[in-house]
Coordinates of C-alpha atoms in Angstrom, one line a residue:
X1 CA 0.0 0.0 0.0
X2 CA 3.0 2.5 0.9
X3 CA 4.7 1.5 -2.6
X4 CA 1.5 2.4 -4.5
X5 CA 1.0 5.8 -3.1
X6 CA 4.7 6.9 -3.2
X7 CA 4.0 5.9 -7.4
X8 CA 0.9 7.8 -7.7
X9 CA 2.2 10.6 -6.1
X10 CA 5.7 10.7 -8.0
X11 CA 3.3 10.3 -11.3
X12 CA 1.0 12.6 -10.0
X13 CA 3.7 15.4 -9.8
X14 CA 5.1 14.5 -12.9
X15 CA 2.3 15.0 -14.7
X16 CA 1.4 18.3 -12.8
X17 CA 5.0 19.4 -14.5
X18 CA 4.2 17.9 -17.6
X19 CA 1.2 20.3 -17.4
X20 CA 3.1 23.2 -16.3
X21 CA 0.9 23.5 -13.2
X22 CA 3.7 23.6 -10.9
X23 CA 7.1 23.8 -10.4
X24 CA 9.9 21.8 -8.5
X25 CA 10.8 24.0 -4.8
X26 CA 13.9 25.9 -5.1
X27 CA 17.3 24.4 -4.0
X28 CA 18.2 25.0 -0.4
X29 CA 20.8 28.3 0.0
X30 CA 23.2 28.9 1.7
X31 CA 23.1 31.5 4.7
X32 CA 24.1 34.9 3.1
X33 CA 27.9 35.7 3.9
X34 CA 28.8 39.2 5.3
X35 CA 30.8 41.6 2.4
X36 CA 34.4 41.5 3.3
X37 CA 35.6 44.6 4.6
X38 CA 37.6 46.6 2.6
X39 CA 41.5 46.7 3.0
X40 CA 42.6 49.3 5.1
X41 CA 44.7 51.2 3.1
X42 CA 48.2 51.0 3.6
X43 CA 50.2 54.0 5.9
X44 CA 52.6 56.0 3.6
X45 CA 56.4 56.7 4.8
X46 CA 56.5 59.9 6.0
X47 CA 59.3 61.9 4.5
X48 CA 60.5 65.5 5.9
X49 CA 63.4 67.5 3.9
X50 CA 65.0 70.4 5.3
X51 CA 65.2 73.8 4.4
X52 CA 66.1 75.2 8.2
X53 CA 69.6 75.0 6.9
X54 CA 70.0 77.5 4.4
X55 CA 69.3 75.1 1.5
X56 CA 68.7 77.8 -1.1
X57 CA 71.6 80.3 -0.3
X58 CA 73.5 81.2 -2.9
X59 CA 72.8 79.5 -6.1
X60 CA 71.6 76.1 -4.2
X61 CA 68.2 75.6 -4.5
X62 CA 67.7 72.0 -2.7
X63 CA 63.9 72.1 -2.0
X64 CA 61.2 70.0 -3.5
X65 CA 59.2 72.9 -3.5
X66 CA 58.6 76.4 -3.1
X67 CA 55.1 75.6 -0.9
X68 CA 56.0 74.7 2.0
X69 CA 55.5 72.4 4.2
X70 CA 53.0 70.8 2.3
X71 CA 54.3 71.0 -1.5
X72 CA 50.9 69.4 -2.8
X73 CA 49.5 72.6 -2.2
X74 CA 51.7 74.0 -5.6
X75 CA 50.1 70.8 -7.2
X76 CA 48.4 67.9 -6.0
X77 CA 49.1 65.6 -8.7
X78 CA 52.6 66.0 -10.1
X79 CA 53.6 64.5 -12.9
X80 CA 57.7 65.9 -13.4
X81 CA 59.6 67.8 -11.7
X82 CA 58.3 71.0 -13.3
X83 CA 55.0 70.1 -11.4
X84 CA 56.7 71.2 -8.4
X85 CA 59.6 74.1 -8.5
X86 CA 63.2 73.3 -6.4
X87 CA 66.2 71.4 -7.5
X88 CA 64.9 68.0 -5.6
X89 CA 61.8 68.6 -7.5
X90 CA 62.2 65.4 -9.2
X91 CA 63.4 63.2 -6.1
X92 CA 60.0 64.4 -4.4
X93 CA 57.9 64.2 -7.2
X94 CA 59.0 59.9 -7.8
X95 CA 58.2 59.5 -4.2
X96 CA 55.2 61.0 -4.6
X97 CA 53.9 59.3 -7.5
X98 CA 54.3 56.2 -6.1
X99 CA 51.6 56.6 -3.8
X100 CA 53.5 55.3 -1.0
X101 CA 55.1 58.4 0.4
X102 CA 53.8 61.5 2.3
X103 CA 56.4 64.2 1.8
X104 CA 56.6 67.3 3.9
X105 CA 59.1 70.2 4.0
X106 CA 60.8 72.2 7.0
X107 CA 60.8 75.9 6.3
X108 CA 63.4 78.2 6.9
X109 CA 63.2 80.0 10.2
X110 CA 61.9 77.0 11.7
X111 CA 63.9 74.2 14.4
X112 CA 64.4 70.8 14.2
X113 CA 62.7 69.4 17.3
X114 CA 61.9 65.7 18.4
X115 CA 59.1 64.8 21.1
X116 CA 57.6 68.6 21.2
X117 CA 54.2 67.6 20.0
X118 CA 54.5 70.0 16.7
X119 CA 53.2 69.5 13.5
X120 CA 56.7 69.4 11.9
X121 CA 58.2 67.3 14.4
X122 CA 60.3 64.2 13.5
X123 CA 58.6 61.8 15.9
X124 CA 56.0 62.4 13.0
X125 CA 58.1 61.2 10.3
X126 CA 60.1 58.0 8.8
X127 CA 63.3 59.9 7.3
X128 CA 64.9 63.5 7.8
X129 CA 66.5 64.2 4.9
X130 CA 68.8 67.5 5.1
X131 CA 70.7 68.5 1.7
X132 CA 73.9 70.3 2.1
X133 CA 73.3 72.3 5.4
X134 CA 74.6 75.9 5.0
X135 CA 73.9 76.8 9.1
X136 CA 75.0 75.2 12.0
X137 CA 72.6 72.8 14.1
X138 CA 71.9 74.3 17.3
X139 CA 72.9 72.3 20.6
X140 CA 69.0 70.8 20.6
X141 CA 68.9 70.3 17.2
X142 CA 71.9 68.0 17.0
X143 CA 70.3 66.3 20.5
X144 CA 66.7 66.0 18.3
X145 CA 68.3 64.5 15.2
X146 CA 70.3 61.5 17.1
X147 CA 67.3 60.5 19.4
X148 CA 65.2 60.4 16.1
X149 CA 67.6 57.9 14.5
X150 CA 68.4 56.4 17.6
X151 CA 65.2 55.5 18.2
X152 CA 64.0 54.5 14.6
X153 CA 64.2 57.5 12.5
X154 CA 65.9 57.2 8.8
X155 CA 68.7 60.3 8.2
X156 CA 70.1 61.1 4.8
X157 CA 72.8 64.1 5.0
X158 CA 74.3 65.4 1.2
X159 CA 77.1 67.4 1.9
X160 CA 79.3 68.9 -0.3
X161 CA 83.2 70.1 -0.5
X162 CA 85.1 72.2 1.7
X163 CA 84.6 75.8 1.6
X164 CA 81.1 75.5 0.0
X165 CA 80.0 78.4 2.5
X166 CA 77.1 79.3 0.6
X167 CA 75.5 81.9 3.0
X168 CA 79.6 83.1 4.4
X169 CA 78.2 82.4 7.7
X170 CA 82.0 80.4 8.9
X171 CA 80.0 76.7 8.3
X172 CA 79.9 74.6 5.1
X173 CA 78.3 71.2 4.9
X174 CA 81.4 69.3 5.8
X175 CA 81.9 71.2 8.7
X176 CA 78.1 70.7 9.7
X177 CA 77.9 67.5 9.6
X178 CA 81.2 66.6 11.2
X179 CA 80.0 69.0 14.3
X180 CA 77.2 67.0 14.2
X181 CA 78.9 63.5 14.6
X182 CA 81.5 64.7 17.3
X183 CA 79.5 67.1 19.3
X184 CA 75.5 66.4 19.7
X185 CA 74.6 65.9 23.0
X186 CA 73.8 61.8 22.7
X187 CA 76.9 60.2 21.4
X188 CA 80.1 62.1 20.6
X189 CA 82.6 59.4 19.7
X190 CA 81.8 58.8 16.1
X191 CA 78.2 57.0 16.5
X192 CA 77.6 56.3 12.6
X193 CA 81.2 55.3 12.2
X194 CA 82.6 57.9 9.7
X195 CA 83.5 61.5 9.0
X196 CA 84.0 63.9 6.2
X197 CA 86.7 64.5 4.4
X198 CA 88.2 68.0 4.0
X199 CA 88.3 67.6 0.1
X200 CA 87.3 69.3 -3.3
X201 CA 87.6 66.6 -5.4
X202 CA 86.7 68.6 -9.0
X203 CA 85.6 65.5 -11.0
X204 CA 84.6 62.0 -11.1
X205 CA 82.2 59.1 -11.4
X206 CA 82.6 57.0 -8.7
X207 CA 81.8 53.4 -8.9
X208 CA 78.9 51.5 -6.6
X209 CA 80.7 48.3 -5.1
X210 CA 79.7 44.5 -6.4
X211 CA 77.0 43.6 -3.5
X212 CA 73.9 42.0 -5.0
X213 CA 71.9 41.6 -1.7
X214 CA 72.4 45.4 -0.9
X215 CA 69.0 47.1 -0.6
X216 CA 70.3 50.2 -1.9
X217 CA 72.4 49.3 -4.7
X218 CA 69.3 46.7 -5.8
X219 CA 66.3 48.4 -4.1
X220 CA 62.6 49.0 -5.7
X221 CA 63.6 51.9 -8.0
X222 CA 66.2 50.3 -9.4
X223 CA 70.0 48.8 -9.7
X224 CA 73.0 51.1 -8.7
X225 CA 75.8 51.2 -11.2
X226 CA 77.5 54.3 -10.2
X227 CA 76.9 57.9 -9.6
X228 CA 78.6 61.9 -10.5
X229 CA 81.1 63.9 -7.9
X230 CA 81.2 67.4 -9.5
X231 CA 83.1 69.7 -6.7
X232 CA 82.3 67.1 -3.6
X233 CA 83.9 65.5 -1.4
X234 CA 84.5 61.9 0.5
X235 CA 83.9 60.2 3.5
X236 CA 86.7 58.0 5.8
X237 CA 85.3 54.9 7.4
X238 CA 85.7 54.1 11.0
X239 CA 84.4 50.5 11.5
X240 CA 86.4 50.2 15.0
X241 CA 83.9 52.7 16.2
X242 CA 80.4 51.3 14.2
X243 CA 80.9 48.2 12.8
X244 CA 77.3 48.7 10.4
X245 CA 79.2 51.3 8.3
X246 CA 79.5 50.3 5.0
X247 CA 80.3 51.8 1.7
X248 CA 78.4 51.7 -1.8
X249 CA 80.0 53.8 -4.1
X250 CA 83.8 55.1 -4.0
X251 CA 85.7 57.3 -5.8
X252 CA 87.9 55.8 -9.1
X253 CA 90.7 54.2 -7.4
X254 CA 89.5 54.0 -3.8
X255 CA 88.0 51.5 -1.5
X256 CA 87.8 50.0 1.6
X257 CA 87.5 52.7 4.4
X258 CA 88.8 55.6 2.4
X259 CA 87.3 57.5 -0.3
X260 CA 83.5 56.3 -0.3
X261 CA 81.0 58.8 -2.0
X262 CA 78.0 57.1 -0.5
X263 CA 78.1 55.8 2.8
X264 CA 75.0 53.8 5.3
X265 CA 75.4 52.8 8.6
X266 CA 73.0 52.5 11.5
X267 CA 72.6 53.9 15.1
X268 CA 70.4 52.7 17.7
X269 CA 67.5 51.1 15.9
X270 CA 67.8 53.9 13.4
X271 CA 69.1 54.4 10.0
X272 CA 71.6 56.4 7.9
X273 CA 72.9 57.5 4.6
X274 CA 75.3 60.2 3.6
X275 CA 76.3 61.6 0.1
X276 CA 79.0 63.2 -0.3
X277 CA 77.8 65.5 -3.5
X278 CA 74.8 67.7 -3.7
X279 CA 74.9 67.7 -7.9
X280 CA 73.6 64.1 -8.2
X281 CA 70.7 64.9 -6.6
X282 CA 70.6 68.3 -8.8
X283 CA 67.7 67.7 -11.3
X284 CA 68.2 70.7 -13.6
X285 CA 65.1 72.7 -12.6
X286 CA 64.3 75.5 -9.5
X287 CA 63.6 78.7 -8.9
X288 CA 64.5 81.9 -11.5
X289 CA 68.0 82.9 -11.1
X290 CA 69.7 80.1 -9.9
X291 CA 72.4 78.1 -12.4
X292 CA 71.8 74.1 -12.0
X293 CA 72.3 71.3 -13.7
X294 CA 70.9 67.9 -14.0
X295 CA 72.9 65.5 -12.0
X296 CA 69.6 63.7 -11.4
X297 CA 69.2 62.4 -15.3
X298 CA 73.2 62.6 -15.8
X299 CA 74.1 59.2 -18.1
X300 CA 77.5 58.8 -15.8
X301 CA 75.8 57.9 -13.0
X302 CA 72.4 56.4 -12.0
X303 CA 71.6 58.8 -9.4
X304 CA 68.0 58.8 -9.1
X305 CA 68.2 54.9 -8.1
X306 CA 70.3 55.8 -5.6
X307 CA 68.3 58.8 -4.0
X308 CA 65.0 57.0 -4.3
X309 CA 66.8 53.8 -3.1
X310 CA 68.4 54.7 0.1
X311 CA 65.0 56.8 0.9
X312 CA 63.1 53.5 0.4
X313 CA 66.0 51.7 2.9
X314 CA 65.6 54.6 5.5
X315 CA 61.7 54.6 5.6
X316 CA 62.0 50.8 5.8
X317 CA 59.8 50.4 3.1

């Protein structure tokens, strides 16, 4: 009796398809799933240049632009370095078109400070970068810089060659940055492991060392063949004092701990990169009435990997 109503009723239904009189019940779903939240969006490396220092005295003109501190306010979507006006122009427009960088710039008149709280302070930021310093870091200042890299902060100094007073106030950038190494507050006995030479080495194109797990020479913006020295100088390396220091690029017929043009080492949890040129970082364009030339682009070298490179290293990106 069970068999024979289980037939009717399958026939039964069949034929009510057959008819079009009904229809089969939907397949069972499953529960609906949530959307997935979006991806937070990652946090750019923060990026502050100086232009406390004298950086445009003279004919220098080492800003990535005249609006400062934000230089998105001359143009918010840069696409050369026209779109912005300084000499770094270029160096801060690549970062910035990468999307990965937030670039800010200290004004003149203002001081480096770290753990104030301010706006412009470098416990805000990844890397410091301060190209070719014309006036002397005041006894905080020097104090500010080496807890920043001490404690995790990225430094890249460019100096330049002896006697490159700019604003014929008694300090050049050699003289700066030595002070800096031998008298700031924190550590006075050499913390980064070199110093700077007293040279004005007229000509060269230095070489970048064979190291193919170097982050810098091999980093995200490219590889490091080499760079320019027009009027720079070198650094000595002191790896008794910092054992991290290391060389990347030396001047023909140097090597070792004497004559490096581009020098990192690291301090504290902190890191740190040094130039020893200001024209490789030159990109050819700036304010009206200064004389530059493009380093940046210059076929002798491959400068703009290197810049972009070492800022990468620094902001441990």
């Amino acid at each position: 009796m069970t068999i024979r109503i289980r037939t009717v009723a399958a026939l039964s239904g069949a034929a009510l398809l057959a008819a079009g009189l009904t229809t089969l019940a939907p397949a069972a779903t499953a529960a609906p799933v949530a959307p997935a939240a979006p991806a937070a969006a990652a946090t750019p490396h923060r990026v502050l240049f100086d232009n406390s220092k004298a950086e445009t005295a003279g004919n220098a003109d080492w800003i990535i632009s005249t609006s400062q501190p934000d230089p998105l306010a001359q143009n918010a979507n840069p696409t050369t370095e026209k779109s912005w006006t300084g000499a770094l122009s270029a160096w801060g427009v690549a970062l910035q078109k990468t999307g990965q960088y937030s670039l800010k710039t200290l004004p003149a008149g203002s001081a480096i400070t770290y753990g104030t709280g301010g706006a412009l302070d470098l416990a805000n930021f990844d890397t410091f970068v301060v190209p070719e310093p014309n006036i002397r870091f005041s006894a905080a200042e020097k104090s500010a810089i080496m807890k920043f890299v001490q404690n995790g902060g990225g430094l890249f100094l460019v100096s330049d060659h002896v006697n490159s007073d700019r604003n014929n106030d008694g300090w050049d950038s050699p003289k700066i940055i030595n002070d800096l190494l031998t008298s700031n507050g924190v550590n006075n006995n050499d913390p980064f492991g070199f110093s700077v030479d007293l040279l004005n080495i007229t000509t060269d194109n230095p070489r970048a060392v064979n190291d193919a797990t170097d982050p810098v020479l091999h980093g995200p913006f490219g590889t490091v063949t080499g760079s320019i020295l027009r009027n720079g100088t070198t650094f000595t390396l002191k790896p008794a004092d910092n054992p991290s220091v290391k060389g990347l690029v030396y001047r023909t017929g140097s090597s070792g701990n004497t004559g490096a043009f581009f020098v990192t080492s690291t301090f504290g949890s902190g890191r740190v990169a040094v130039w020893g040129d200001s024209s490789p970082v030159d990109d050819g364009t700036g304010q009206s009435g200064n004389t530059l030339f493009d380093g940046w682009d210059d076929p002798a070298g491959t400068d703009a990997a290197l810049a972009l490179n070492a800022t990468a290293w620094l902001s441990k990106a």
